[in-house]
mmCIF file of N, CA and C in Angstrom:
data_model
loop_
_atom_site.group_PDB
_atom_site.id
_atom_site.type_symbol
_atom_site.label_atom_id
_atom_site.label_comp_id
_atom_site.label_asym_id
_atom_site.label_seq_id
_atom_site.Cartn_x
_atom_site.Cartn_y
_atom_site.Cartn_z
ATOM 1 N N UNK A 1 24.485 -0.328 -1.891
ATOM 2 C CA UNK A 1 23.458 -0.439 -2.897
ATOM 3 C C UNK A 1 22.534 -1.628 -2.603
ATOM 4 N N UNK A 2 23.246 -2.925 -2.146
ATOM 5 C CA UNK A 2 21.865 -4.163 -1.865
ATOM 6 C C UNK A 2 21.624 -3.306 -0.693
ATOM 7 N N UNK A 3 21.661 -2.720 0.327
ATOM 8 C CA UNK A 3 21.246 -2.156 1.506
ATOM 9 C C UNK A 3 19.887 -1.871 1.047
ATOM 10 N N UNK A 4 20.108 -0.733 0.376
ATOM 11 C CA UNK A 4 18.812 0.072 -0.379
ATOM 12 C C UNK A 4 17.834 -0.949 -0.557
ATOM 13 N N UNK A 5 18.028 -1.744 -1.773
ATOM 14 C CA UNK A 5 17.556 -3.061 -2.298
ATOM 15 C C UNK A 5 16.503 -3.365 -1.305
ATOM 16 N N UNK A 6 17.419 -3.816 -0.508
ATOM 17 C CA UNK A 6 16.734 -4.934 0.443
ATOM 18 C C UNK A 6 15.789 -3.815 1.171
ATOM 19 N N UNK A 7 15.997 -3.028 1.991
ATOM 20 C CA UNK A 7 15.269 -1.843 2.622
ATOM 21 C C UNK A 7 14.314 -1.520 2.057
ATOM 22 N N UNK A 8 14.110 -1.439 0.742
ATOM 23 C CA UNK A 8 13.049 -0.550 -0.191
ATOM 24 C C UNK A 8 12.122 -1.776 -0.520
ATOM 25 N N UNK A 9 12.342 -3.311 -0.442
ATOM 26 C CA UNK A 9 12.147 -4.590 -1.021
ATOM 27 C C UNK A 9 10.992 -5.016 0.310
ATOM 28 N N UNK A 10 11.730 -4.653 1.877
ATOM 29 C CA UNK A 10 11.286 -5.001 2.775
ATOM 30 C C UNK A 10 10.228 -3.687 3.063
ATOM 31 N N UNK A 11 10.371 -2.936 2.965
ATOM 32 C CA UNK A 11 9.312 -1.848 2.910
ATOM 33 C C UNK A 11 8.240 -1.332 2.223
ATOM 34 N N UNK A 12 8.534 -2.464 1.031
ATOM 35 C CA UNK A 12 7.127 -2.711 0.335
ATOM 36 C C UNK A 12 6.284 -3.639 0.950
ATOM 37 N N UNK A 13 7.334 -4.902 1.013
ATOM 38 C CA UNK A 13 6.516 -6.022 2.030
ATOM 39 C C UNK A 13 5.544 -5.598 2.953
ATOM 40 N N UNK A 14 6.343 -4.852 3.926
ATOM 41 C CA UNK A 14 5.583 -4.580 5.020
ATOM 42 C C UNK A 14 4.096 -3.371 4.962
ATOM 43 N N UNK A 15 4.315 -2.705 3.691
ATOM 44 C CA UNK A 15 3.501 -1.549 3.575
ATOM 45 C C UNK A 15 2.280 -2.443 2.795
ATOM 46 N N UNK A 16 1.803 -3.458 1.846
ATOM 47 C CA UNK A 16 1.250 -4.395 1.301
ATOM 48 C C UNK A 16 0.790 -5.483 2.109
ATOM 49 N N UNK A 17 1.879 -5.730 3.494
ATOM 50 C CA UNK A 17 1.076 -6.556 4.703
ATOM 51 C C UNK A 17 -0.057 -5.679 5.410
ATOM 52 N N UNK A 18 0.610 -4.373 6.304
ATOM 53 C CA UNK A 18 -0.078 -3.690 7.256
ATOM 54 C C UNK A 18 -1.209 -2.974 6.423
ATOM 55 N N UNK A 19 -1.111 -2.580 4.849
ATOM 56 C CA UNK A 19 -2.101 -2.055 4.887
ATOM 57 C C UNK A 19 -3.580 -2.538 3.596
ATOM 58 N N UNK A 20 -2.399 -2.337 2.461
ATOM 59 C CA UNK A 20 -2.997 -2.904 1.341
ATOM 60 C C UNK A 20 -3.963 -4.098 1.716
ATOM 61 N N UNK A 21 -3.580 -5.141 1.813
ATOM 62 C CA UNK A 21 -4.543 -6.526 1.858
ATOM 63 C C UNK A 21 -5.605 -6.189 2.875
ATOM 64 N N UNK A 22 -5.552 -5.190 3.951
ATOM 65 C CA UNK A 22 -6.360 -4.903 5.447
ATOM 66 C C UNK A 22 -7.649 -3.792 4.888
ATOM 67 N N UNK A 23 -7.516 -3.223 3.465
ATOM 68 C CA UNK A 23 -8.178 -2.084 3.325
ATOM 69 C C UNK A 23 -9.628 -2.057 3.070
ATOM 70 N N UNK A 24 -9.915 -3.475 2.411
ATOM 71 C CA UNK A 24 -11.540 -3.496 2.450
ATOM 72 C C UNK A 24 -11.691 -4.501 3.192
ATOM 73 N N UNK A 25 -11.416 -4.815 4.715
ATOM 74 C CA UNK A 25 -11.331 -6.028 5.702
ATOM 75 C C UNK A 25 -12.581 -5.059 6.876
ATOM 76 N N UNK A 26 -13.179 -5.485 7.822
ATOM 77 C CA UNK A 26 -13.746 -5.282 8.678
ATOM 78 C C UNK A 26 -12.241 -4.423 9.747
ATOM 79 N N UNK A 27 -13.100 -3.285 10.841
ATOM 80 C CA UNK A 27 -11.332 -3.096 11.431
ATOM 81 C C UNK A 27 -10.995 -4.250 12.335
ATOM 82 N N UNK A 28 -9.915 -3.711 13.203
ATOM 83 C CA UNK A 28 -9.724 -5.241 13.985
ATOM 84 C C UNK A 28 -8.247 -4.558 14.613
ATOM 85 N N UNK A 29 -7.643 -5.718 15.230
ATOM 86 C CA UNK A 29 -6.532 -5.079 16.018
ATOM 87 C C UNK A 29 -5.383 -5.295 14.702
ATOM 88 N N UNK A 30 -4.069 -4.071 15.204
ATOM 89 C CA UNK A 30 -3.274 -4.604 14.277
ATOM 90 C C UNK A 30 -2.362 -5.836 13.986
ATOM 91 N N UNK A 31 -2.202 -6.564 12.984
ATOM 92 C CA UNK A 31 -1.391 -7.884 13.493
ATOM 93 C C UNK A 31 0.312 -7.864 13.137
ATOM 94 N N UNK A 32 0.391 -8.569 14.028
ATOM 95 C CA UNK A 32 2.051 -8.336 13.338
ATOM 96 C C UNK A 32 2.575 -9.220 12.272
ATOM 97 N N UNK A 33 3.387 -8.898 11.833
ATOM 98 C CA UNK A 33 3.852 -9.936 10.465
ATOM 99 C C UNK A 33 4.087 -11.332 10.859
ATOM 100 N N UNK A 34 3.855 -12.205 10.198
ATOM 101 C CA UNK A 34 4.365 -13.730 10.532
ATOM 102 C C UNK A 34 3.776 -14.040 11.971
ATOM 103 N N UNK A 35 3.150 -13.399 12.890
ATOM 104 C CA UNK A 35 2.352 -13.780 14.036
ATOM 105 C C UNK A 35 0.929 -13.316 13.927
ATOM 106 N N UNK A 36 0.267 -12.329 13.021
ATOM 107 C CA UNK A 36 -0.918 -11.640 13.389
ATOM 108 C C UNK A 36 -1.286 -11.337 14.551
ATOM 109 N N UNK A 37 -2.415 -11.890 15.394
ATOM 110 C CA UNK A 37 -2.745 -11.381 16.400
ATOM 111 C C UNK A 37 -2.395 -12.325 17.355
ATOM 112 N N UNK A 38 -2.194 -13.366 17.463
ATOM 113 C CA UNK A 38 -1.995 -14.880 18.242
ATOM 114 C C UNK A 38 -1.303 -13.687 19.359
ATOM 115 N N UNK A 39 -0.530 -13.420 19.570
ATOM 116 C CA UNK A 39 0.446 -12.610 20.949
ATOM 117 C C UNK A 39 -0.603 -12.344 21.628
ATOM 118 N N UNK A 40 -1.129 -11.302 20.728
ATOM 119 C CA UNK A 40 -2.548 -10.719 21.877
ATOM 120 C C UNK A 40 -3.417 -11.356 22.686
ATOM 121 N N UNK A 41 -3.597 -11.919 21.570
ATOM 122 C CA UNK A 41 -4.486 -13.313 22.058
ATOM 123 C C UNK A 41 -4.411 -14.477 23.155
ATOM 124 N N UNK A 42 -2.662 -14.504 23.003
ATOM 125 C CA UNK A 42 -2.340 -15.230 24.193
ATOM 126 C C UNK A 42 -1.766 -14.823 25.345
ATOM 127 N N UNK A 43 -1.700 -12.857 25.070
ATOM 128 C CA UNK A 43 -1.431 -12.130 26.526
ATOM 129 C C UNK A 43 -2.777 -12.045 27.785
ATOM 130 N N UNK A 44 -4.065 -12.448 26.513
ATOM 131 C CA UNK A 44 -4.863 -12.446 27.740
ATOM 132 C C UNK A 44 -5.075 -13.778 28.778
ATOM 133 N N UNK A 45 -5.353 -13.835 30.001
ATOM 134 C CA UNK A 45 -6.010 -15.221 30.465
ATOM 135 C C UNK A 45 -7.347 -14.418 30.947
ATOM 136 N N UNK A 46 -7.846 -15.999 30.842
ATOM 137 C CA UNK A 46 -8.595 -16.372 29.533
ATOM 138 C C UNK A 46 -8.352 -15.719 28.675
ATOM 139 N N UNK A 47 -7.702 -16.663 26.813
ATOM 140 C CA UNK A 47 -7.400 -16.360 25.681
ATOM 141 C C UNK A 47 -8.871 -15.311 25.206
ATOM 142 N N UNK A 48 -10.316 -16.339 26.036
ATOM 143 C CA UNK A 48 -11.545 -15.356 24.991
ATOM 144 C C UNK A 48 -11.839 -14.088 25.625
ATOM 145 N N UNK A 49 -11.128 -13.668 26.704
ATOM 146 C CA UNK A 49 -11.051 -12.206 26.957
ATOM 147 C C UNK A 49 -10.936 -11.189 25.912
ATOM 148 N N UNK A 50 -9.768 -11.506 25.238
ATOM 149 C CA UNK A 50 -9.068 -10.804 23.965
ATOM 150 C C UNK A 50 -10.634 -10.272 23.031
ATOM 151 N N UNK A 51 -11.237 -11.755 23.217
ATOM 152 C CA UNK A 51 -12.086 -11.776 21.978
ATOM 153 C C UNK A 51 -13.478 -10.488 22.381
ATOM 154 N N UNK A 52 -13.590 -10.847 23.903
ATOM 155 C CA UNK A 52 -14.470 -9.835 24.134
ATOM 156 C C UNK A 52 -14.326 -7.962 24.233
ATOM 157 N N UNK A 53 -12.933 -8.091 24.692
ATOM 158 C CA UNK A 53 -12.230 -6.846 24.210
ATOM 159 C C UNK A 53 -12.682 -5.977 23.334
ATOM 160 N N UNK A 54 -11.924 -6.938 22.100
ATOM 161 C CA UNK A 54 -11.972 -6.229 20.840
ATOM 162 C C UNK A 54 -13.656 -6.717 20.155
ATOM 163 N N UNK A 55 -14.701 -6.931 20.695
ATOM 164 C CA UNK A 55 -15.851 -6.721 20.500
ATOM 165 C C UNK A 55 -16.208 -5.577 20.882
ATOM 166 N N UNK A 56 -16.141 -5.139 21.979
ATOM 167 C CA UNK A 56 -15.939 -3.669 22.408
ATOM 168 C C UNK A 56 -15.636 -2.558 21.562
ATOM 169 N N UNK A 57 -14.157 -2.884 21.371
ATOM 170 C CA UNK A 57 -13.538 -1.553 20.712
ATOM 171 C C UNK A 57 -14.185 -1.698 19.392
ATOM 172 N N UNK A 58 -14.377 -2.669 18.032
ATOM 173 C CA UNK A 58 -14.482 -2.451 17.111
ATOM 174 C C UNK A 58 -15.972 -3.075 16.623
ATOM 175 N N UNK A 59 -17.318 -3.620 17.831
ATOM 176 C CA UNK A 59 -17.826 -4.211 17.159
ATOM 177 C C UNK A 59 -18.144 -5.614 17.398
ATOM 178 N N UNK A 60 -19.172 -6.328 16.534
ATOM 179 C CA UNK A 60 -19.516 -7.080 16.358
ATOM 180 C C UNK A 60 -18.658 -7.757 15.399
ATOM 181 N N UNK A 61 -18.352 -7.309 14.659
ATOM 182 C CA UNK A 61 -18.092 -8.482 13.138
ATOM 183 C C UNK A 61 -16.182 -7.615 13.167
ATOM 184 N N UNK A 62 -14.885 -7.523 13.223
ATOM 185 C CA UNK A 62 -13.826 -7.471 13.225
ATOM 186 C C UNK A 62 -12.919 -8.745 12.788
ATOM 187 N N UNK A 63 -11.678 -8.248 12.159
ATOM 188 C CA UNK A 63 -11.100 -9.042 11.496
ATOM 189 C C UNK A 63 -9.868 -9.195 12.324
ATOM 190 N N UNK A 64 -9.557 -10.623 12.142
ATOM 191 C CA UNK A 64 -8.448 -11.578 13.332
ATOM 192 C C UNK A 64 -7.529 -12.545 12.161
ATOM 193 N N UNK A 65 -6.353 -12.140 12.659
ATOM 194 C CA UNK A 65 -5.243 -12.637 11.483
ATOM 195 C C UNK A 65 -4.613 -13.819 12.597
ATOM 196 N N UNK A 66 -4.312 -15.110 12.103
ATOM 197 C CA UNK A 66 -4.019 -16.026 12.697
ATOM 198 C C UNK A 66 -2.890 -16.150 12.862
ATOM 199 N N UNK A 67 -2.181 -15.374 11.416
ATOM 200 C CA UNK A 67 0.156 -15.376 11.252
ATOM 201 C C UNK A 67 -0.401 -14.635 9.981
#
């Protein structure tokens, strides 16, 4: 029964991170919880690669989550 709890508790979390708060945001890449985009960001070299990237895919004006 806390199984459930917690499962149904953490699956709101995450459904209110990935989407809710993102819905009237510019698009942008997806971020992950507690890191946002920083990974991505620091898989590229040069870090402002990333940035020109996702100018590409989404644009001029896109939204970048820091954590």
């Amino acid at each position: 029964m806390i199984f459930l709890l917690l499962f149904t508790t953490f699956g709101s979390w995450l459904f209110h991170e990935l989407y809710w708060k993102r819905r009237t945001l510019p698009p942008g890449p997806t971020p992950l919880p507690l890191f946002g985009n920083i990974l991505a960001l620091s898989a590229e070299k040069p870090g402002y690669e990333a940035f020109r990237k996702w100018t590409k895919v989404y644009g001029d004006v896109f939204t970048f989550w820091m954590g």
